[in-house]
Coordinates of C-alpha atoms in Angstrom, one line a residue:
Chain A
X295 CA 6.9 -31.5 12.3
X296 CA 3.0 -31.3 13.4
X297 CA 3.8 -32.5 16.9
X298 CA 2.0 -29.3 18.7
X299 CA 2.2 -27.1 15.9
X300 CA 1.4 -23.8 16.9
X301 CA -2.6 -22.4 16.2
X302 CA -3.5 -18.8 16.0
X303 CA -7.9 -18.1 17.3
X304 CA -8.2 -16.1 13.9
X305 CA -6.4 -13.1 13.0
X306 CA -5.0 -11.5 15.6
X307 CA -5.1 -8.0 14.3
X308 CA -4.3 -6.0 17.3
X309 CA -1.5 -3.8 18.7
X310 CA -0.5 -3.7 21.7
X311 CA -1.0 -0.5 23.3
X312 CA 1.7 1.9 23.2
X313 CA 3.1 0.1 20.9
X314 CA 1.2 1.7 17.7
X315 CA 4.5 1.4 15.2
X316 CA 4.9 -2.6 16.5
X317 CA 3.2 -5.7 14.9
X318 CA 0.6 -6.7 17.0
X319 CA 2.3 -9.4 20.0
X320 CA -0.4 -12.9 19.3
X321 CA 1.7 -12.4 15.1
X322 CA 5.7 -12.5 16.9
X323 CA 4.7 -15.1 19.2
X324 CA 3.8 -16.4 16.6
X325 CA 5.8 -16.3 14.6
X326 CA 8.1 -17.3 17.4
X327 CA 7.1 -21.2 16.8
X328 CA 7.8 -20.6 12.6
X329 CA 6.8 -19.0 9.7
X330 CA 4.0 -20.7 9.1
X331 CA 1.8 -22.0 12.0
X332 CA -2.0 -23.1 12.2
X333 CA -4.5 -20.7 12.0
X334 CA -8.6 -21.1 13.0
X335 CA -10.7 -18.6 11.2
X336 CA -13.5 -16.4 12.3
X337 CA -16.4 -19.6 10.3
X338 CA -13.7 -22.2 12.2
X339 CA -12.5 -23.0 9.2
X340 CA -8.5 -24.9 10.2
X341 CA -6.4 -21.9 7.8
X342 CA -2.5 -21.3 8.4
X343 CA -1.3 -18.1 9.3
X344 CA 2.4 -17.1 7.2
X345 CA 4.2 -15.1 9.1
X346 CA 7.9 -15.5 7.5
X347 CA 9.4 -13.0 4.9
X348 CA 10.6 -15.1 2.5
X349 CA 6.8 -17.1 2.8
X350 CA 4.5 -15.1 2.3
X351 CA 6.7 -13.2 -0.8
X352 CA 6.3 -16.7 -2.6
X353 CA 3.3 -17.6 -1.2
X354 CA 1.7 -14.0 -2.7
X355 CA 3.8 -15.2 -6.1
X356 CA 2.7 -18.9 -6.6
X357 CA -0.3 -18.4 -8.7
X358 CA -2.0 -22.0 -7.0
X359 CA -3.2 -19.2 -4.7
X360 CA -5.8 -17.7 -5.2
X361 CA -6.9 -13.7 -4.5
X362 CA -10.5 -15.0 -5.2
X363 CA -13.4 -13.2 -3.4
X364 CA -15.2 -15.7 -3.3
X365 CA -14.1 -18.7 -2.9
X366 CA -12.3 -17.8 1.1
X367 CA -12.8 -20.6 2.9
X368 CA -13.1 -18.3 7.1
X369 CA -16.6 -17.5 7.7
X370 CA -19.5 -20.1 7.2
X371 CA -21.8 -18.7 4.6
X372 CA -21.5 -18.1 1.1
X373 CA -19.0 -15.7 0.1
X374 CA -20.4 -14.0 -3.4
X375 CA -17.5 -13.0 -6.2
X376 CA -16.3 -9.7 -6.7
X377 CA -18.7 -7.4 -7.9
X378 CA -17.1 -6.0 -11.5
X379 CA -14.0 -4.4 -11.7
X380 CA -12.4 -4.8 -7.7
X381 CA -9.9 -6.8 -9.1
X382 CA -8.0 -6.6 -6.5
X383 CA -10.5 -10.1 -5.8
X384 CA -9.7 -11.6 -8.7
X385 CA -7.0 -13.8 -10.6
X386 CA -5.7 -13.9 -14.0
X387 CA -7.2 -13.4 -17.0
X388 CA -10.0 -11.5 -15.4
X389 CA -7.6 -9.2 -13.1
X390 CA -5.4 -7.6 -16.0
X391 CA -8.2 -6.8 -18.2
X392 CA -8.8 -4.8 -15.4
X393 CA -5.2 -3.7 -14.5
X394 CA -3.7 -3.9 -17.6
X395 CA -6.0 -0.4 -18.9
X396 CA -5.1 1.7 -15.4
X397 CA -0.9 0.6 -15.5
X398 CA -0.2 3.0 -17.8
X399 CA -1.9 5.8 -15.9
X400 CA 0.4 5.5 -12.6
X401 CA 4.4 5.5 -14.4
X402 CA 6.8 6.3 -12.7
X403 CA 7.4 9.0 -15.2
X404 CA 3.7 10.2 -15.1
X405 CA 3.5 10.0 -10.3
X406 CA 7.0 12.2 -10.9
X407 CA 5.5 15.1 -13.1
X408 CA 2.4 14.8 -10.5
X409 CA 4.8 16.1 -8.3
X410 CA 5.2 19.6 -8.8
X411 CA 0.9 19.9 -7.9
X412 CA 1.4 17.5 -5.0
X413 CA 4.1 19.8 -3.7
X414 CA 1.3 22.9 -4.1
X415 CA -1.3 21.2 -2.5
X416 CA 0.8 20.8 0.3
X417 CA 2.0 23.6 0.6
X418 CA -1.6 25.1 0.8
X419 CA -2.0 22.7 3.2
X420 CA 0.6 23.9 5.4
X421 CA -0.4 27.7 4.6
X422 CA -3.6 26.9 6.1
X423 CA -2.3 24.8 9.1
X424 CA 0.3 27.6 10.0
X425 CA -2.1 30.9 9.3
X426 CA -4.0 29.5 12.0
X427 CA -2.3 29.7 15.0
X428 CA 0.8 27.4 16.7
X429 CA -1.5 23.6 17.2
X430 CA -3.6 21.8 14.6
X431 CA -4.6 17.7 14.1
X432 CA -2.7 16.9 11.6
X433 CA -4.9 13.9 10.5
X434 CA -7.3 16.9 9.6
X435 CA -4.9 19.8 8.4
X436 CA -2.2 17.6 6.4
X437 CA -2.8 13.5 6.0
X438 CA -6.3 13.3 5.0
X439 CA -6.7 16.2 2.6
X440 CA -3.3 15.4 0.8
X441 CA -3.9 12.4 -0.4
X442 CA -7.9 13.5 -1.3
X443 CA -6.8 16.0 -3.6
X444 CA -4.7 14.3 -5.3
X445 CA -6.9 11.1 -5.8
X446 CA -9.6 13.1 -7.1
X447 CA -7.9 15.5 -9.0
X448 CA -6.6 12.4 -10.6
X449 CA -10.3 10.3 -11.2
X450 CA -11.5 13.9 -12.2
X451 CA -13.5 14.5 -9.4
X452 CA -15.6 18.0 -9.5
X453 CA -14.1 20.3 -6.9
X454 CA -17.0 21.1 -5.4
X455 CA -18.1 17.7 -4.6
X456 CA -15.5 16.6 -3.0
X457 CA -15.4 17.9 0.6
X458 CA -18.8 15.7 0.7
X459 CA -17.3 13.2 -1.3
X460 CA -14.5 13.2 2.0
X461 CA -16.8 13.0 4.5
X462 CA -18.5 9.2 2.6
X463 CA -14.9 7.7 2.4
X464 CA -13.6 8.5 5.8
X465 CA -17.1 7.3 7.1
X466 CA -16.7 3.1 5.5
X467 CA -13.0 3.4 5.6
X468 CA -12.4 5.2 9.3
X469 CA -14.0 1.9 10.7
X470 CA -15.8 4.6 13.6
X471 CA -18.8 4.5 12.7
X472 CA -22.0 1.1 12.6
X473 CA -22.8 -0.7 10.3
X474 CA -26.3 1.0 9.4
X475 CA -23.6 4.5 8.7
X476 CA -21.7 2.6 7.3
X477 CA -23.7 0.4 4.6
X478 CA -25.2 4.6 3.5
X479 CA -22.2 5.8 3.2
X480 CA -20.7 3.5 0.8
X481 CA -24.2 3.0 -0.9
X482 CA -23.6 7.3 -1.6
X483 CA -20.0 6.4 -2.7
X484 CA -20.6 3.6 -4.7
X485 CA -23.9 6.5 -6.3
X486 CA -21.8 8.9 -6.6
X487 CA -19.0 7.3 -8.2
X488 CA -22.7 6.2 -10.8
X489 CA -23.2 9.3 -11.9
X490 CA -19.6 10.3 -11.5
X491 CA -18.7 7.7 -14.6
X492 CA -21.8 8.9 -16.2
X493 CA -20.9 12.3 -16.3
X494 CA -17.7 11.4 -17.7
X495 CA -19.0 8.9 -20.4
X496 CA -20.5 12.2 -21.8
X497 CA -18.2 15.2 -21.1
X498 CA -15.0 13.3 -21.1
X499 CA -11.9 15.8 -19.6
X500 CA -8.2 15.7 -18.9
X501 CA -8.9 12.4 -15.6
X502 CA -7.6 9.0 -15.5
X503 CA -11.8 8.2 -15.4
X504 CA -12.4 10.8 -18.4
X505 CA -8.7 8.0 -20.0
X506 CA -11.0 4.5 -18.7
X507 CA -14.1 5.9 -21.4
X508 CA -12.0 5.1 -23.8
X509 CA -11.5 1.2 -23.1
X510 CA -13.6 -1.6 -23.7
X511 CA -14.6 -1.2 -20.0
X512 CA -18.9 -0.7 -19.0
X513 CA -19.8 1.5 -16.6
X514 CA -21.0 -0.9 -13.5
X515 CA -16.5 -1.9 -13.8
X516 CA -15.8 1.4 -14.2
X517 CA -17.4 2.5 -10.5
X518 CA -16.1 -0.9 -9.2
X519 CA -13.0 0.6 -10.7
X520 CA -12.5 4.4 -9.2
X521 CA -13.8 2.5 -5.7
X522 CA -10.5 0.7 -5.5
X523 CA -8.4 3.1 -6.9
X524 CA -9.9 5.7 -4.1
X525 CA -10.1 3.4 -1.2
X526 CA -6.8 2.1 -1.9
X527 CA -5.4 5.3 -2.7
X528 CA -6.8 8.3 -0.1
X529 CA -7.1 5.6 3.3
X530 CA -3.7 4.2 2.8
X531 CA -1.1 7.2 2.2
X532 CA -3.8 9.0 4.7
X533 CA -2.8 6.2 8.0
X534 CA 0.9 6.9 6.1
X535 CA 1.3 10.5 6.9
X536 CA -0.6 10.4 10.3
X537 CA 0.8 7.5 11.3
X538 CA 4.7 8.2 9.8
X539 CA 5.0 11.8 11.6
X540 CA 4.5 10.4 15.2
X541 CA 7.0 7.5 14.7
X542 CA 9.5 10.3 13.7
X543 CA 7.8 12.3 16.3
X544 CA 8.6 9.3 18.5
X545 CA 12.2 8.9 16.9
X546 CA 13.8 12.7 18.2
X547 CA 17.1 11.1 16.8
X548 CA 15.8 9.4 13.3
X549 CA 13.8 13.1 13.1
X550 CA 17.3 15.4 13.1
X551 CA 18.7 13.3 10.7
X552 CA 16.1 13.6 8.0
X553 CA 16.3 17.2 8.8
X554 CA 19.7 17.7 8.8
X555 CA 20.1 15.6 5.8
X556 CA 17.1 16.1 3.5
X557 CA 18.3 13.6 0.5
X558 CA 17.4 10.6 2.9
X559 CA 13.5 11.3 2.2
X560 CA 13.6 8.3 0.0
X561 CA 15.2 5.7 1.9
X562 CA 12.9 6.8 4.9
X563 CA 10.1 6.8 3.2
X564 CA 11.0 3.3 2.1
X565 CA 12.1 2.6 5.6
X566 CA 8.7 3.9 7.1
X567 CA 6.4 1.6 5.3
X568 CA 8.7 -1.3 6.2
X569 CA 8.0 0.0 9.5
X570 CA 4.6 0.3 10.2
X571 CA 3.3 -1.9 7.5
X572 CA 0.1 -0.7 8.1
X573 CA -2.0 -2.6 5.5
X574 CA -3.6 -5.3 8.2
X575 CA -5.1 -8.4 6.6
X576 CA -4.1 -9.9 3.4
X577 CA -5.7 -14.0 2.7
X578 CA -4.8 -16.2 -0.4
X579 CA -7.1 -19.5 -1.3
X580 CA -4.8 -22.5 -2.6
X581 CA -6.3 -23.2 -5.7
X582 CA -4.3 -27.5 -5.5
X583 CA -2.5 -28.7 -2.6
X584 CA 0.5 -27.4 -1.9
X585 CA 3.1 -27.5 0.0
X586 CA 4.2 -24.5 2.0
X587 CA 6.7 -24.6 4.1
X588 CA 7.4 -27.8 5.1
X589 CA 3.3 -28.3 5.8
X590 CA 1.1 -29.1 3.5
X591 CA -1.8 -27.0 2.6
X592 CA -5.2 -28.2 1.8
X593 CA -6.8 -27.4 -1.8
X594 CA -9.8 -24.7 -1.3
X595 CA -7.9 -24.0 2.4
X596 CA -7.3 -19.6 2.8
X597 CA -4.3 -18.8 4.4
X598 CA -4.0 -15.5 6.1
X599 CA -0.5 -13.4 5.3
X600 CA 1.0 -11.2 7.6
X601 CA 2.9 -8.3 6.2
X602 CA 3.8 -6.6 9.9
X603 CA 5.7 -9.7 10.6
X604 CA 7.3 -10.0 7.5
X605 CA 8.6 -6.9 7.5
X606 CA 10.1 -6.8 10.3
X607 CA 11.2 -10.8 10.1
X608 CA 14.8 -10.9 11.8
X609 CA 15.9 -13.7 9.0
X610 CA 15.0 -11.1 6.3
X611 CA 16.6 -7.4 7.5
X612 CA 18.9 -6.5 10.9
X613 CA 17.5 -5.3 14.3
X614 CA 14.2 -5.1 12.1
X615 CA 12.6 -3.6 15.2
X616 CA 14.7 -0.2 15.4
X617 CA 13.2 2.3 12.6
X618 CA 16.3 3.6 10.0
X619 CA 15.9 6.4 8.2
X620 CA 19.4 5.1 6.5
X621 CA 18.7 1.5 5.7
X622 CA 19.6 1.1 2.6
X623 CA 16.6 -0.6 0.5
X624 CA 16.6 -4.2 -0.8
X625 CA 12.7 -4.2 -0.9
X626 CA 9.3 -5.0 1.6
X627 CA 6.3 -6.3 1.1
X628 CA 4.4 -2.8 2.1
X629 CA 2.7 -2.5 -1.3
X630 CA 3.2 -6.6 -1.9
X631 CA 4.2 -8.6 -4.6
X632 CA 2.2 -11.1 -6.6
X633 CA 1.2 -9.7 -9.2
X634 CA -1.7 -7.3 -6.6
X635 CA 1.5 -5.5 -6.1
X636 CA -0.2 -1.9 -5.3
X637 CA -0.7 0.0 -8.5
X638 CA -0.9 3.5 -7.1
X639 CA 2.7 2.3 -5.4
X640 CA 4.6 5.1 -7.2
X641 CA 2.0 8.2 -5.9
X642 CA 2.2 6.9 -3.0
X643 CA 6.4 7.4 -2.2
X644 CA 6.3 10.4 -4.2
X645 CA 3.3 12.3 -2.4
X646 CA 5.6 10.7 1.1
X647 CA 8.5 12.3 0.3
X648 CA 7.4 16.1 -0.5
X649 CA 5.0 15.6 2.5
X650 CA 7.1 15.2 5.2
X651 CA 9.5 16.9 3.5
X652 CA 8.1 19.7 3.4
X653 CA 6.4 19.4 7.2
X654 CA 9.3 19.5 8.9
X655 CA 11.2 22.1 6.2
X656 CA 8.3 24.3 7.3
X657 CA 7.7 23.9 11.0
X658 CA 10.8 22.7 12.5
X659 CA 9.7 23.0 15.9
X660 CA 7.5 20.8 15.2
X661 CA 6.0 18.9 17.9
X662 CA 3.4 15.9 19.8
X663 CA 1.1 18.4 21.7
X664 CA -0.5 15.8 24.7
X665 CA 1.7 12.7 26.1
X666 CA 2.8 10.0 23.5
X667 CA 1.0 7.9 24.8
X668 CA -2.2 9.3 24.8
X669 CA -2.3 10.2 21.0
X670 CA -5.6 8.4 19.9
X671 CA -4.9 5.2 18.1
X672 CA -7.6 3.9 15.5
X673 CA -10.2 1.7 16.3
X674 CA -9.3 -1.6 15.4
X675 CA -12.0 -3.1 12.8
X676 CA -10.2 0.0 10.8
X677 CA -8.9 -1.8 7.6
X678 CA -5.7 -0.1 7.9
X679 CA -3.1 1.1 11.1
X680 CA -3.4 4.8 12.4
X681 CA -4.3 7.8 14.2
X682 CA -8.0 8.8 14.9
X683 CA -5.6 12.6 15.3
X684 CA -2.3 13.8 15.9
X685 CA -2.7 16.9 17.9
X686 CA 0.7 18.8 17.2
X687 CA 2.3 21.5 18.0
X688 CA 4.8 24.3 17.2
X689 CA 6.4 27.6 17.7
X690 CA 4.8 30.8 15.7
X691 CA 7.7 32.4 14.1
Chain B
X169 CA 25.4 -9.6 -16.6
X170 CA 22.4 -10.3 -19.1
X171 CA 19.1 -9.2 -18.8
X172 CA 15.5 -9.9 -20.6
X173 CA 12.3 -8.8 -19.8
X174 CA 8.9 -10.9 -20.6
X175 CA 6.0 -8.4 -21.2
X176 CA 3.7 -10.7 -20.9
X177 CA 4.3 -11.4 -17.4
X178 CA 4.4 -7.1 -16.8
X179 CA 1.9 -5.3 -14.4
X180 CA 3.8 -2.6 -15.3
X181 CA 4.2 -2.0 -10.6
X182 CA 7.4 0.2 -11.4
X183 CA 10.0 -1.0 -9.4
X184 CA 12.4 -2.1 -12.4
X185 CA 12.1 2.3 -13.4
X186 CA 12.2 3.7 -9.9
X187 CA 15.3 1.5 -9.1
X188 CA 18.0 0.8 -11.5
X189 CA 16.2 4.0 -14.1
X190 CA 19.0 3.7 -16.7
X191 CA 18.5 0.3 -17.4
X192 CA 14.6 -0.1 -17.3
X193 CA 11.7 2.2 -18.2
X194 CA 8.1 1.5 -18.8
X195 CA 6.1 2.6 -21.8
X196 CA 4.1 5.4 -21.3
X197 CA 1.4 4.2 -22.9
X198 CA 0.4 0.9 -21.6
X199 CA 3.3 1.3 -18.8
X200 CA 4.8 -1.9 -19.6
X201 CA 8.7 -2.8 -18.5
X202 CA 10.5 -0.9 -21.5
X203 CA 14.7 -2.9 -21.1
X204 CA 16.4 -0.1 -21.7
X205 CA 20.5 -1.9 -21.5
X206 CA 20.1 -6.1 -21.8
X207 CA 23.8 -5.4 -20.8
X208 CA 24.4 -2.5 -18.4
X209 CA 27.6 -0.8 -17.0
X210 CA 29.3 -1.7 -14.0
X211 CA 28.1 1.3 -12.3
X212 CA 24.5 -0.2 -13.2
X213 CA 24.3 -3.8 -12.3
X214 CA 23.2 -3.6 -9.0
X215 CA 20.8 -1.3 -9.3
X216 CA 19.7 -3.6 -11.8
X217 CA 20.3 -7.2 -10.1
X218 CA 18.4 -5.7 -7.1
X219 CA 15.6 -4.7 -9.9
X220 CA 15.0 -8.0 -10.9
X221 CA 15.3 -8.9 -7.4
X222 CA 12.3 -6.6 -5.6
X223 CA 10.1 -7.0 -10.0
X224 CA 6.7 -8.6 -8.1
X225 CA 6.1 -10.9 -11.2
X226 CA 8.8 -12.2 -12.4
X227 CA 8.8 -10.1 -15.3
X228 CA 13.0 -9.6 -15.0
X229 CA 15.1 -12.5 -16.6
X230 CA 18.9 -11.9 -15.6
X231 CA 21.5 -14.3 -16.1
X232 CA 25.4 -13.9 -16.8
X233 CA 26.7 -13.3 -19.6
X234 CA 28.9 -16.7 -21.5
X235 CA 32.3 -17.4 -19.8
X236 CA 31.5 -15.1 -16.6
X237 CA 31.5 -18.3 -14.9
X238 CA 29.3 -17.0 -12.8
X239 CA 26.8 -18.6 -10.7

């Protein structure tokens, strides 16, 4: 089994030029050598890369694999534990202590109740687009404001703070600024959230953050939780909306199907999630020796999981590289799997269903305003795949 | 087909309530799974089966009814 085992040098994350929707070529090639191959981490440590759907899913559900940040064995220096509240990088029971108080705030039912408000926010963005002429950058006019306004309202960020707050989040999530500016943006966001938590504690309002001050969580922990909700809840959805629109515009027959039968939207959102897999790198560290797909992953070794290739696994999906809005939903890993599966997934789904539909309804002649291959992609340093801007145009009525 | 749920394992992802709303819901307070129908009617069985399949924490246990001969 071990003869000439395929090895990948660090985790390739760059998608090929001209193929902004497809997994990086090196990952696809690696998958050709089997669902688990060797990988060397940036610090030179031996690791594994898992590209196949079934194996990725089984590792994510396996408590013998840890999410703890301080156990990551990928760089040649010690990584500190996750700060209080940042439960994505923790294991149970710690993880559960943070997640449990949040779960009831993000149920399917509660998110459905938000639909009307999300429709309003979307309509306002589209009104502003229409009023400004016959072209726009869809990222700044549509993809970013909708999830930002929604998550700010859920958390209870006051309206007057939104603009500066969005700028800070943009800076620390966008992967486009230098280290110094990145640290400054991160620090400013942290400070802002600390003040916000203190304000909610003193004067609770009708929002999730105020409700959470009723739990046994400390201010420091609430700040960490807020940061997770913001980072995960805003940047991912924003990129799905922009990259998703770009993908639909590049697949006119799919766009036409969706316009013709709006009831396809729920499935279309799942298909875009699968097809685009915007979240990049996920890692787990083995707590003991574990056999994965016939290979021995030794205790302390960090494995890298590729949702990109897992969601395009030909053993799992028929014609996986085809975007098909009519594909029946039967699971994908875009929201991960196991105990860390996305808490905000129902919110993300509703935002996408509402926003894509409203956009297509409102602008029947929507088209790219630059040659398709000139749409600028986000830099490789960003955590989430997406476009920097999406110039679009339409016929004025 | 018979169903049971383990609220201790549930992480409230809501996949079940989304996939098979006639069979599962989420508790409005703690967000954890609520089993509405432990013996779903034929029309809901496929959805219930999928809900068990996509549950990220394995909190839904599905077994074929005794004597049904199901594997």
